[in-house]
mmCIF file of C-alpha atoms in Angstrom:
data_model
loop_
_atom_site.group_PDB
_atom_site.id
_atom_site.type_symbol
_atom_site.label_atom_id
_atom_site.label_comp_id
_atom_site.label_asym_id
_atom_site.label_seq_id
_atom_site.Cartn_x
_atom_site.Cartn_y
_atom_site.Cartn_z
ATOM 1 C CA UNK A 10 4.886 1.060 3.833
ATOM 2 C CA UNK A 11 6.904 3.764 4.469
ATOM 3 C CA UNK A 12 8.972 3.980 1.116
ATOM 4 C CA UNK A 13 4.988 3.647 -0.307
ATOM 5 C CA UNK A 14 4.061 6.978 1.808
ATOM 6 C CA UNK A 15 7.491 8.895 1.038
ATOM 7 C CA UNK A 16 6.580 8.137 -2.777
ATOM 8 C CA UNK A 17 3.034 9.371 -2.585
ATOM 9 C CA UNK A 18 4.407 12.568 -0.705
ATOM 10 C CA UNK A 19 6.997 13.009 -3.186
ATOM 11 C CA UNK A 20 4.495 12.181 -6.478
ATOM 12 C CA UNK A 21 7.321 9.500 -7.279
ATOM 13 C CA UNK A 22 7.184 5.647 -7.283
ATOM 14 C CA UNK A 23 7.422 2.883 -10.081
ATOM 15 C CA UNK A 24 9.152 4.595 -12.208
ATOM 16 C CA UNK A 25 9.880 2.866 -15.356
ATOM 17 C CA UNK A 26 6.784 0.198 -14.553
ATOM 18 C CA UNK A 27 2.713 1.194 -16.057
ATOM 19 C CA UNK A 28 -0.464 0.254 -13.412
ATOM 20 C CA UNK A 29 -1.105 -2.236 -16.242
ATOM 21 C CA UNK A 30 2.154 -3.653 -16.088
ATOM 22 C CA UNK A 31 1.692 -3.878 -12.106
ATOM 23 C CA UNK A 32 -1.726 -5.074 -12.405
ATOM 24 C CA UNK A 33 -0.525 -7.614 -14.504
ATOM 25 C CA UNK A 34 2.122 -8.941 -12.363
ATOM 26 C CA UNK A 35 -0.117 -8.851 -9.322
ATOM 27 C CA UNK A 36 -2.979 -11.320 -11.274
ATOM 28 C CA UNK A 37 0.159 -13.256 -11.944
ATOM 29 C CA UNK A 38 1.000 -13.527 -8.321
ATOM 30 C CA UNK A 39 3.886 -11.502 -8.296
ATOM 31 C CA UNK A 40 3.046 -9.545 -6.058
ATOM 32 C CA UNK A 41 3.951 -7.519 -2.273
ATOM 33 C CA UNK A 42 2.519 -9.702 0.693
ATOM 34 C CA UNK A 43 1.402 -6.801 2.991
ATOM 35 C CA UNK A 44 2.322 -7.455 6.324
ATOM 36 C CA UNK A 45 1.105 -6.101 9.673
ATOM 37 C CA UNK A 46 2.783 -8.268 12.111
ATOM 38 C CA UNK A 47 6.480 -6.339 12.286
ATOM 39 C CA UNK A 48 7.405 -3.105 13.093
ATOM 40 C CA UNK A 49 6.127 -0.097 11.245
ATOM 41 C CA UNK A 50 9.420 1.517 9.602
ATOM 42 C CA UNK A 51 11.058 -2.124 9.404
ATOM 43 C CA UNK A 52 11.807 -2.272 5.516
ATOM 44 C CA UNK A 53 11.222 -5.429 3.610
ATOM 45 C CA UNK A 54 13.578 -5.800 0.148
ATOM 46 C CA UNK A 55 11.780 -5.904 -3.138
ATOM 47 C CA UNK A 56 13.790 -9.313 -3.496
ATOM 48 C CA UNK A 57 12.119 -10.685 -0.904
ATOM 49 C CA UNK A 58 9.107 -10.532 -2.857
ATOM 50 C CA UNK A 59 10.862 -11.386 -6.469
ATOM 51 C CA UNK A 60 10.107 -8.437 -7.954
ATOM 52 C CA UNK A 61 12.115 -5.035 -8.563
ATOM 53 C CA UNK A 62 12.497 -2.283 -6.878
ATOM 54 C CA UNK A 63 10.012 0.104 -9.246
ATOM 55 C CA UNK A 64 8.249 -2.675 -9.395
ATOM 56 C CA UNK A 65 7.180 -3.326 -5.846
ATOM 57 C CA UNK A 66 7.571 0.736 -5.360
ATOM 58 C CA UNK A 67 4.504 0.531 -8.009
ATOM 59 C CA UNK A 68 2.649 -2.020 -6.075
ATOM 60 C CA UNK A 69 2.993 -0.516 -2.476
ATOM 61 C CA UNK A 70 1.608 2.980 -3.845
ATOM 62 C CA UNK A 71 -1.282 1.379 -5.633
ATOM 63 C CA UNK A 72 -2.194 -0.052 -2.530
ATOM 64 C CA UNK A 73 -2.151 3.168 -0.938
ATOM 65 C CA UNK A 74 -4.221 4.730 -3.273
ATOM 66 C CA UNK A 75 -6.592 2.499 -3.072
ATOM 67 C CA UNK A 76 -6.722 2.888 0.572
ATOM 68 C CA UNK A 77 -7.029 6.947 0.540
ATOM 69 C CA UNK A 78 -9.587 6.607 -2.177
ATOM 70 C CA UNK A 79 -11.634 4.280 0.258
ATOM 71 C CA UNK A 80 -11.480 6.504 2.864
ATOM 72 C CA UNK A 81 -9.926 9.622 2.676
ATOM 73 C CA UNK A 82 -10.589 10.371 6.141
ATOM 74 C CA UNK A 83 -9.125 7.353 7.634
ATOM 75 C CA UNK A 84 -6.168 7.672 5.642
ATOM 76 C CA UNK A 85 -5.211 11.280 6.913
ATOM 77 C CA UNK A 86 -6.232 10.128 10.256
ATOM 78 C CA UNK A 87 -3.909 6.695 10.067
ATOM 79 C CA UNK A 88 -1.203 8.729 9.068
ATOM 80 C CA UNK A 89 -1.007 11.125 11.885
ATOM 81 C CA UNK A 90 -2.085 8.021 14.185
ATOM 82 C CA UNK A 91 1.076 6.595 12.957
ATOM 83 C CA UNK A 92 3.537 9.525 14.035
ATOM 84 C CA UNK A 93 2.363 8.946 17.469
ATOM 85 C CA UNK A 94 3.120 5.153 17.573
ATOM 86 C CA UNK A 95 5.921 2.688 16.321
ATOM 87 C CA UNK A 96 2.946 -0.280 16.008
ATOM 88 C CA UNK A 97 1.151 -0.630 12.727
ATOM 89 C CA UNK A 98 -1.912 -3.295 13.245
ATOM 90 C CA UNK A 99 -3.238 -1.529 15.624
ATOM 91 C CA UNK A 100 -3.599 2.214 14.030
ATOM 92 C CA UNK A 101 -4.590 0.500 10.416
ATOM 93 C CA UNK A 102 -7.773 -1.664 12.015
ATOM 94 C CA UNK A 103 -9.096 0.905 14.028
ATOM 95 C CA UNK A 104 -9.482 3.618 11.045
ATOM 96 C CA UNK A 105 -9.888 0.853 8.332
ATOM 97 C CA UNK A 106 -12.038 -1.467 9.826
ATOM 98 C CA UNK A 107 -9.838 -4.414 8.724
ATOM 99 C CA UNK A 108 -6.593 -5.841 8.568
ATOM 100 C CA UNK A 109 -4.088 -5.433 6.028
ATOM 101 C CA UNK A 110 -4.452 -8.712 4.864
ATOM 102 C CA UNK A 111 -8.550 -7.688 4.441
ATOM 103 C CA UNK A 112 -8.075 -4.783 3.075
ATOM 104 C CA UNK A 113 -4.861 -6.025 0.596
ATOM 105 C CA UNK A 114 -7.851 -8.694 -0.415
ATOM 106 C CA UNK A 115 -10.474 -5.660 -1.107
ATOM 107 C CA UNK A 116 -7.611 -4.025 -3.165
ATOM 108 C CA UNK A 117 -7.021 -7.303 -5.281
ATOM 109 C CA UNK A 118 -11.124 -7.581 -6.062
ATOM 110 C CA UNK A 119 -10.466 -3.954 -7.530
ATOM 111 C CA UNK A 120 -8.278 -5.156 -9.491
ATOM 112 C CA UNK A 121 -10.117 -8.154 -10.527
ATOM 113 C CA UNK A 122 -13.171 -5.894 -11.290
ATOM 114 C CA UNK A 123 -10.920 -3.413 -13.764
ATOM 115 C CA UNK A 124 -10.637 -0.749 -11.191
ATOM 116 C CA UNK A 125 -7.248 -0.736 -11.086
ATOM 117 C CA UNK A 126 -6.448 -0.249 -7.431
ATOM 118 C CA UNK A 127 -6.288 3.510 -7.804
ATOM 119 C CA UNK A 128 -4.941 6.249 -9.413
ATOM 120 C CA UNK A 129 -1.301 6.298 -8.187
ATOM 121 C CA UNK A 130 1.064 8.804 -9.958
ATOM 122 C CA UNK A 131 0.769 8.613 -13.728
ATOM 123 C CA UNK A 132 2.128 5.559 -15.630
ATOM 124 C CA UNK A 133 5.016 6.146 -17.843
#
């Protein structure tokens, strides 16, 4: 998540990999597995997931997109919730109204429905 927020910061993420080629690989189920359950600035490897690093770079800013395009309210508010603590479940459900794994879910159906998952920096 926090490679995901540096990236949007920064404009920067996925670079060499389209939204369509991302989208694609996610329908394929190649895809980041959110999780909620560790530590907030505990890094997972893009191997872990078999993908690359742009790739899952990509991926992980999509995702945030989508969730500042829900609600860009929240998302400012999460953010600054999340310099004041080193947990991550709890700041995302109270400003999202769901868990990652709910709102990863509401991401994919955007997907699914040819939204996307947001606008992300622009595809190469």
């Amino acid at each position: 998540f926090h490679e995901a927020v540096a990236d949007m910061v920064s404009g920067a993420g996925g670079e060499g990999v389209s939204r369509g080629d991302a989208v694609a690989a996610i329908r394929a189920g190649r895809a980041l597995h959110p999780d909620s359950t560790g530590k907030l600035w505990s890094l997972a490897r893009a191997g872990t997931y078999g993908l690359s690093g742009p790739m899952l770079h990509r991926q992980s800013r999509m995702f945030l997109d989508f969730l500042q395009q829900r609600d860009p309210g929240a998302f400012r508010r999460f953010l600054s919730d999340l310099r004041e603590e080193r947990a991550f479940a709890g700041p995302f459900r109270a400003r999202f109204g769901g868990s990652v794994d709910e709102l990863w879910t509401a991401f994919l159906e955007t997907l699914e429905e040819g939204g996307g998952g947001g606008a992300g920096a622009p595809a190469p």
